[in-house]
Amino acid sequence: MARITVIGGTGLIGRKVAARLREAGHEVRAASPSTGVDLLTGAGLDDALARSSVVIDVSKPRTYNPDAVWRHFDLAARTLAGAEARARVIHHVALSAVGTERVLQPVPFYRAKAHGEVILRSSGVPFSIVRATQFFEFGAQIGAQAGRDATDATRVADTQVQPIAGDDVAAVLAGLVDEAPSGAATEIAGPDVMPLADFVGRCLAATGDGRAVIADPRTPYFGARIDRRELLPGSGAWIAPTRLSDWLEVSRA
């Protein structure tokens, strides 16, 4: 079994990936600030990658401030590429977002993600990129970040989404450990297309928050206005099995 380092291994997706890999018999190192690894400065990174043949990077910035997001993905990609070269890593698996390579560049998060992908592609480390849609787990968080208007409703961008369960994302990432680096990006998404307002409203309701969620074409999506289908995957995307309705039912239980 391979030794695998999961960057961001104590976060939502990282914990799920690490658990799956351990169940499969792999030795796993979860690297994050809480385990003494600073991806931006490189502190603790060489030790975290020592003897690892595969690195799975699911890290993300702690804030969506445009400058902080750019700094994270720029420094993280450069620092990690150097450490992987020193450790002779043979496969870098990166979690990215559907839309990163297309027309979402005005959105600061996607622009920074795309920049990080460029650095990865030129690093010389063999890689595979998985671009996922919005996670079920973040639906209520999107609503909370959007806040409330004067009528106590929440307004979100008038766009379509095809969200996916975090467990399904983790399954795909963990499965790539046993495959050769593709040198390309794969899109993954959930089985159902729905308005962002419907997605956020259903997730909020599951937490006991019954506020109205309104699709507003004037409301930006994380800093920029986008078209209604820009967050959807292409026709060749891998479609995950878990439906939002089933996930919400389990979450309520």
mmCIF file of C-alpha atoms in Angstrom:
data_model
loop_
_atom_site.group_PDB
_atom_site.id
_atom_site.type_symbol
_atom_site.label_atom_id
_atom_site.label_comp_id
_atom_site.label_asym_id
_atom_site.label_seq_id
_atom_site.Cartn_x
_atom_site.Cartn_y
_atom_site.Cartn_z
ATOM 1 C CA MET A 1 0.000 0.000 0.000
ATOM 2 C CA ALA A 2 1.166 3.531 -0.775
ATOM 3 C CA ARG A 3 1.843 6.288 1.717
ATOM 4 C CA ILE A 4 -0.429 9.221 0.880
ATOM 5 C CA THR A 5 -0.436 12.785 2.127
ATOM 6 C CA VAL A 6 -3.773 14.601 2.109
ATOM 7 C CA ILE A 7 -3.270 18.373 2.059
ATOM 8 C CA GLY A 8 -6.218 19.873 3.906
ATOM 9 C CA GLY A 9 -6.718 16.469 5.453
ATOM 10 C CA THR A 10 -8.587 17.713 8.538
ATOM 11 C CA GLY A 11 -11.272 19.620 6.588
ATOM 12 C CA LEU A 12 -14.657 18.457 5.316
ATOM 13 C CA ILE A 13 -13.494 16.614 2.204
ATOM 14 C CA GLY A 14 -10.017 15.834 3.521
ATOM 15 C CA ARG A 15 -11.356 13.864 6.477
ATOM 16 C CA LYS A 16 -13.591 11.818 4.187
ATOM 17 C CA VAL A 17 -10.751 11.088 1.760
ATOM 18 C CA ALA A 18 -8.352 10.111 4.551
ATOM 19 C CA ALA A 19 -10.923 7.774 6.114
ATOM 20 C CA ARG A 20 -11.529 5.983 2.808
ATOM 21 C CA LEU A 21 -7.827 5.557 2.160
ATOM 22 C CA ARG A 22 -7.187 4.154 5.634
ATOM 23 C CA GLU A 23 -10.054 1.699 5.195
ATOM 24 C CA ALA A 24 -8.343 0.542 1.998
ATOM 25 C CA GLY A 25 -5.145 -0.129 3.942
ATOM 26 C CA HIS A 26 -3.081 2.910 2.938
ATOM 27 C CA GLU A 27 -0.845 4.828 5.289
ATOM 28 C CA VAL A 28 -2.220 8.375 5.385
ATOM 29 C CA ARG A 29 -0.773 11.648 6.646
ATOM 30 C CA ALA A 30 -3.335 14.445 7.112
ATOM 31 C CA ALA A 31 -1.518 17.754 6.562
ATOM 32 C CA SER A 32 -3.080 21.009 7.761
ATOM 33 C CA PRO A 33 -2.265 23.891 10.111
ATOM 34 C CA SER A 34 -3.750 21.893 12.982
ATOM 35 C CA THR A 35 -1.215 19.103 12.342
ATOM 36 C CA GLY A 36 1.732 21.508 12.087
ATOM 37 C CA VAL A 37 1.811 22.015 8.309
ATOM 38 C CA ASP A 38 1.606 25.499 6.789
ATOM 39 C CA LEU A 39 1.057 25.218 3.059
ATOM 40 C CA LEU A 40 1.804 28.889 2.405
ATOM 41 C CA THR A 41 5.145 29.101 4.203
ATOM 42 C CA GLY A 42 6.123 25.470 3.694
ATOM 43 C CA ALA A 43 6.616 24.857 7.421
ATOM 44 C CA GLY A 44 6.312 21.130 8.151
ATOM 45 C CA LEU A 45 5.599 20.311 4.517
ATOM 46 C CA ASP A 46 8.743 18.324 3.742
ATOM 47 C CA ASP A 47 8.140 16.087 6.748
ATOM 48 C CA ALA A 48 4.500 15.630 5.744
ATOM 49 C CA LEU A 49 5.496 14.500 2.253
ATOM 50 C CA ALA A 50 8.411 12.280 3.306
ATOM 51 C CA ARG A 51 7.996 8.780 1.819
ATOM 52 C CA SER A 52 4.662 9.734 0.215
ATOM 53 C CA SER A 53 4.213 8.675 -3.390
ATOM 54 C CA VAL A 54 0.826 10.368 -3.817
ATOM 55 C CA VAL A 55 -0.439 13.773 -2.668
ATOM 56 C CA ILE A 56 -4.122 14.682 -2.666
ATOM 57 C CA ASP A 57 -4.677 18.427 -2.357
ATOM 58 C CA VAL A 58 -8.114 19.475 -1.111
ATOM 59 C CA SER A 59 -6.935 22.624 0.656
ATOM 60 C CA LYS A 60 -8.782 25.917 0.391
ATOM 61 C CA PRO A 61 -8.392 29.438 1.793
ATOM 62 C CA ARG A 62 -10.022 30.352 5.084
ATOM 63 C CA THR A 63 -11.682 33.424 3.589
ATOM 64 C CA TYR A 64 -13.161 34.387 0.211
ATOM 65 C CA ASN A 65 -11.525 37.804 0.249
ATOM 66 C CA PRO A 66 -10.177 38.166 -3.328
ATOM 67 C CA ASP A 67 -6.628 39.033 -2.284
ATOM 68 C CA ALA A 68 -6.477 36.214 0.272
ATOM 69 C CA VAL A 69 -7.862 33.692 -2.213
ATOM 70 C CA TRP A 70 -5.301 34.622 -4.860
ATOM 71 C CA ARG A 71 -2.459 34.545 -2.336
ATOM 72 C CA HIS A 72 -3.521 31.103 -1.098
ATOM 73 C CA PHE A 73 -3.732 29.381 -4.472
ATOM 74 C CA ASP A 74 -0.600 31.086 -5.798
ATOM 75 C CA LEU A 75 1.631 30.356 -2.816
ATOM 76 C CA ALA A 76 0.106 26.944 -2.116
ATOM 77 C CA ALA A 77 0.706 25.731 -5.674
ATOM 78 C CA ARG A 78 4.286 26.985 -5.784
ATOM 79 C CA THR A 79 5.246 25.771 -2.316
ATOM 80 C CA LEU A 80 3.636 22.374 -2.783
ATOM 81 C CA ALA A 81 5.208 21.861 -6.217
ATOM 82 C CA GLY A 82 8.666 22.446 -4.769
ATOM 83 C CA ALA A 83 8.101 20.082 -1.859
ATOM 84 C CA GLU A 84 6.690 17.384 -4.159
ATOM 85 C CA ALA A 85 9.729 17.613 -6.406
ATOM 86 C CA ARG A 86 12.035 17.152 -3.414
ATOM 87 C CA ALA A 87 9.959 14.204 -2.169
ATOM 88 C CA ARG A 88 9.760 12.673 -5.667
ATOM 89 C CA VAL A 89 5.984 12.461 -5.556
ATOM 90 C CA ILE A 90 4.680 10.465 -8.524
ATOM 91 C CA HIS A 91 1.027 11.595 -8.528
ATOM 92 C CA HIS A 92 -0.587 14.870 -7.473
ATOM 93 C CA VAL A 93 -4.401 14.716 -7.253
ATOM 94 C CA ALA A 94 -5.975 18.183 -7.107
ATOM 95 C CA LEU A 95 -9.548 19.058 -6.186
ATOM 96 C CA SER A 96 -10.774 21.998 -8.258
ATOM 97 C CA ALA A 97 -14.139 23.479 -9.263
ATOM 98 C CA VAL A 98 -16.360 23.084 -12.311
ATOM 99 C CA GLY A 99 -16.127 26.298 -14.310
ATOM 100 C CA THR A 100 -12.520 27.073 -13.413
ATOM 101 C CA GLU A 101 -11.327 26.726 -17.002
ATOM 102 C CA ARG A 102 -14.309 28.393 -18.676
ATOM 103 C CA VAL A 103 -15.998 31.752 -18.314
ATOM 104 C CA LEU A 104 -15.961 32.185 -14.546
ATOM 105 C CA GLN A 105 -12.698 34.122 -14.431
ATOM 106 C CA PRO A 106 -14.409 37.331 -13.154
ATOM 107 C CA VAL A 107 -15.230 35.359 -9.972
ATOM 108 C CA PRO A 108 -12.127 35.799 -7.768
ATOM 109 C CA PHE A 109 -12.225 32.235 -6.388
ATOM 110 C CA TYR A 110 -12.331 30.649 -9.857
ATOM 111 C CA ARG A 111 -9.700 33.000 -11.271
ATOM 112 C CA ALA A 112 -7.334 32.047 -8.452
ATOM 113 C CA LYS A 113 -8.142 28.345 -8.859
ATOM 114 C CA ALA A 114 -7.311 28.559 -12.559
ATOM 115 C CA HIS A 115 -3.992 30.236 -11.714
ATOM 116 C CA GLY A 116 -3.158 27.404 -9.324
ATOM 117 C CA GLU A 117 -3.935 24.851 -12.023
ATOM 118 C CA VAL A 118 -1.528 26.585 -14.422
ATOM 119 C CA ILE A 119 1.247 26.329 -11.834
ATOM 120 C CA LEU A 120 0.460 22.640 -11.256
ATOM 121 C CA ARG A 121 0.526 21.839 -14.975
ATOM 122 C CA SER A 122 3.940 23.458 -15.379
ATOM 123 C CA SER A 123 5.446 21.974 -12.212
ATOM 124 C CA GLY A 124 6.638 18.733 -13.778
ATOM 125 C CA VAL A 125 4.809 16.633 -11.150
ATOM 126 C CA PRO A 126 2.452 14.059 -12.746
ATOM 127 C CA PHE A 127 -1.112 15.095 -11.928
ATOM 128 C CA SER A 128 -4.840 14.493 -12.144
ATOM 129 C CA ILE A 129 -7.397 17.280 -11.601
ATOM 130 C CA VAL A 130 -10.953 16.686 -10.376
ATOM 131 C CA ARG A 131 -13.337 19.603 -10.893
ATOM 132 C CA ALA A 132 -16.429 19.292 -8.721
ATOM 133 C CA THR A 133 -19.660 21.244 -8.480
ATOM 134 C CA GLN A 134 -20.956 22.785 -5.230
ATOM 135 C CA PHE A 135 -21.048 20.398 -2.259
ATOM 136 C CA PHE A 136 -24.352 19.600 -0.547
ATOM 137 C CA GLU A 137 -22.628 20.400 2.736
ATOM 138 C CA PHE A 138 -22.107 24.047 1.727
ATOM 139 C CA GLY A 139 -25.687 24.853 0.689
ATOM 140 C CA ALA A 140 -26.700 26.341 4.027
ATOM 141 C CA GLN A 141 -23.356 28.147 4.277
ATOM 142 C CA ILE A 142 -23.992 29.898 0.940
ATOM 143 C CA GLY A 143 -27.310 31.122 2.334
ATOM 144 C CA ALA A 144 -25.721 32.301 5.568
ATOM 145 C CA GLN A 145 -23.029 34.233 3.706
ATOM 146 C CA ALA A 146 -25.637 35.870 1.479
ATOM 147 C CA GLY A 147 -27.344 37.360 4.528
ATOM 148 C CA ARG A 148 -30.903 38.759 4.593
ATOM 149 C CA ASP A 149 -32.572 41.716 2.889
ATOM 150 C CA ALA A 150 -35.111 44.163 4.359
ATOM 151 C CA THR A 151 -37.891 41.577 3.966
ATOM 152 C CA ASP A 152 -35.872 38.927 5.868
ATOM 153 C CA ALA A 153 -35.342 36.980 2.643
ATOM 154 C CA THR A 154 -32.038 35.840 1.188
ATOM 155 C CA ARG A 155 -31.149 36.764 -2.386
ATOM 156 C CA VAL A 156 -28.763 34.621 -4.404
ATOM 157 C CA ALA A 157 -27.574 34.644 -8.006
ATOM 158 C CA ASP A 158 -30.135 33.554 -10.592
ATOM 159 C CA THR A 159 -28.154 30.556 -11.805
ATOM 160 C CA GLN A 160 -28.422 26.796 -12.106
ATOM 161 C CA VAL A 161 -26.332 24.321 -10.098
ATOM 162 C CA GLN A 162 -25.800 20.564 -10.056
ATOM 163 C CA PRO A 163 -24.532 19.992 -6.496
ATOM 164 C CA ILE A 164 -22.776 16.871 -5.263
ATOM 165 C CA ALA A 165 -22.382 15.040 -1.954
ATOM 166 C CA GLY A 166 -19.025 15.374 -0.226
ATOM 167 C CA ASP A 167 -18.854 11.590 0.208
ATOM 168 C CA ASP A 168 -19.111 11.124 -3.565
ATOM 169 C CA VAL A 169 -16.314 13.642 -4.121
ATOM 170 C CA ALA A 170 -14.130 11.827 -1.590
ATOM 171 C CA ALA A 171 -14.791 8.486 -3.281
ATOM 172 C CA VAL A 172 -13.568 9.808 -6.627
ATOM 173 C CA LEU A 173 -10.427 11.372 -5.152
ATOM 174 C CA ALA A 174 -9.533 8.286 -3.138
ATOM 175 C CA GLY A 175 -10.091 6.072 -6.168
ATOM 176 C CA LEU A 176 -7.477 7.953 -8.189
ATOM 177 C CA VAL A 177 -4.722 6.732 -5.873
ATOM 178 C CA ASP A 178 -4.744 3.387 -7.655
ATOM 179 C CA GLU A 179 -4.699 4.931 -11.143
ATOM 180 C CA ALA A 180 -1.968 6.503 -13.240
ATOM 181 C CA PRO A 181 -1.889 10.310 -13.441
ATOM 182 C CA SER A 182 -4.176 11.472 -16.239
ATOM 183 C CA GLY A 183 -2.487 14.789 -16.923
ATOM 184 C CA ALA A 184 -5.981 16.193 -17.455
ATOM 185 C CA ALA A 185 -9.062 17.448 -15.652
ATOM 186 C CA THR A 186 -12.274 15.493 -15.020
ATOM 187 C CA GLU A 187 -15.615 17.059 -14.077
ATOM 188 C CA ILE A 188 -17.900 15.485 -11.487
ATOM 189 C CA ALA A 189 -21.399 16.531 -10.431
ATOM 190 C CA GLY A 190 -24.523 15.373 -8.662
ATOM 191 C CA PRO A 191 -27.481 13.838 -10.494
ATOM 192 C CA ASP A 192 -29.907 16.791 -10.357
ATOM 193 C CA VAL A 193 -29.863 20.264 -11.910
ATOM 194 C CA MET A 194 -31.721 22.930 -9.911
ATOM 195 C CA PRO A 195 -31.808 26.681 -9.342
ATOM 196 C CA LEU A 196 -29.247 27.904 -6.820
ATOM 197 C CA ALA A 197 -32.129 29.429 -4.857
ATOM 198 C CA ASP A 198 -33.831 26.021 -4.593
ATOM 199 C CA PHE A 199 -30.599 24.343 -3.486
ATOM 200 C CA VAL A 200 -29.874 26.952 -0.809
ATOM 201 C CA GLY A 201 -33.493 27.098 0.368
ATOM 202 C CA ARG A 202 -33.762 23.335 0.830
ATOM 203 C CA CYS A 203 -30.480 23.185 2.731
ATOM 204 C CA LEU A 204 -31.475 26.071 5.000
ATOM 205 C CA ALA A 205 -34.870 24.503 5.661
ATOM 206 C CA ALA A 206 -33.145 21.285 6.723
ATOM 207 C CA THR A 207 -31.408 23.261 9.477
ATOM 208 C CA GLY A 208 -34.707 24.753 10.664
ATOM 209 C CA ASP A 209 -34.208 28.049 8.828
ATOM 210 C CA GLY A 210 -37.383 28.638 6.847
ATOM 211 C CA ARG A 211 -36.520 32.013 5.304
ATOM 212 C CA ALA A 212 -37.396 32.668 1.661
ATOM 213 C CA VAL A 213 -34.545 32.372 -0.828
ATOM 214 C CA ILE A 214 -34.988 34.469 -3.976
ATOM 215 C CA ALA A 215 -33.181 34.136 -7.307
ATOM 216 C CA ASP A 216 -32.057 37.655 -8.210
ATOM 217 C CA PRO A 217 -30.274 38.321 -11.544
ATOM 218 C CA ARG A 218 -28.660 41.414 -9.980
ATOM 219 C CA THR A 219 -27.026 39.423 -7.166
ATOM 220 C CA PRO A 220 -23.413 38.384 -7.831
ATOM 221 C CA TYR A 221 -22.036 34.903 -7.237
ATOM 222 C CA PHE A 222 -18.985 35.272 -4.980
ATOM 223 C CA GLY A 223 -18.111 38.658 -6.423
ATOM 224 C CA ALA A 224 -19.283 38.575 -10.046
ATOM 225 C CA ARG A 225 -22.454 38.194 -12.081
ATOM 226 C CA ILE A 226 -22.675 34.997 -14.095
ATOM 227 C CA ASP A 227 -25.031 33.417 -16.626
ATOM 228 C CA ARG A 228 -27.593 30.837 -15.563
ATOM 229 C CA ARG A 229 -25.701 27.765 -16.836
ATOM 230 C CA GLU A 230 -22.094 28.739 -16.120
ATOM 231 C CA LEU A 231 -21.823 26.557 -12.992
ATOM 232 C CA LEU A 232 -23.002 23.384 -14.747
ATOM 233 C CA PRO A 233 -20.609 20.664 -15.936
ATOM 234 C CA GLY A 234 -20.117 19.608 -19.532
ATOM 235 C CA SER A 235 -21.677 16.575 -21.177
ATOM 236 C CA GLY A 236 -18.759 14.297 -20.314
ATOM 237 C CA ALA A 237 -18.959 14.775 -16.543
ATOM 238 C CA TRP A 238 -19.084 11.820 -14.155
ATOM 239 C CA ILE A 239 -22.476 11.864 -12.415
ATOM 240 C CA ALA A 240 -22.515 10.868 -8.750
ATOM 241 C CA PRO A 241 -25.292 8.631 -7.345
ATOM 242 C CA THR A 242 -26.420 10.587 -4.272
ATOM 243 C CA ARG A 243 -29.468 12.849 -4.650
ATOM 244 C CA LEU A 244 -29.920 15.975 -2.564
ATOM 245 C CA SER A 245 -33.302 14.771 -1.279
ATOM 246 C CA ASP A 246 -31.791 11.547 0.053
ATOM 247 C CA TRP A 247 -28.819 13.373 1.580
ATOM 248 C CA LEU A 248 -31.088 15.883 3.321
ATOM 249 C CA GLU A 249 -33.222 13.075 4.724
ATOM 250 C CA VAL A 250 -30.164 11.379 6.218
ATOM 251 C CA SER A 251 -28.860 14.712 7.507
ATOM 252 C CA ARG A 252 -32.135 15.456 9.291
ATOM 253 C CA ALA A 253 -32.061 12.022 10.900
#
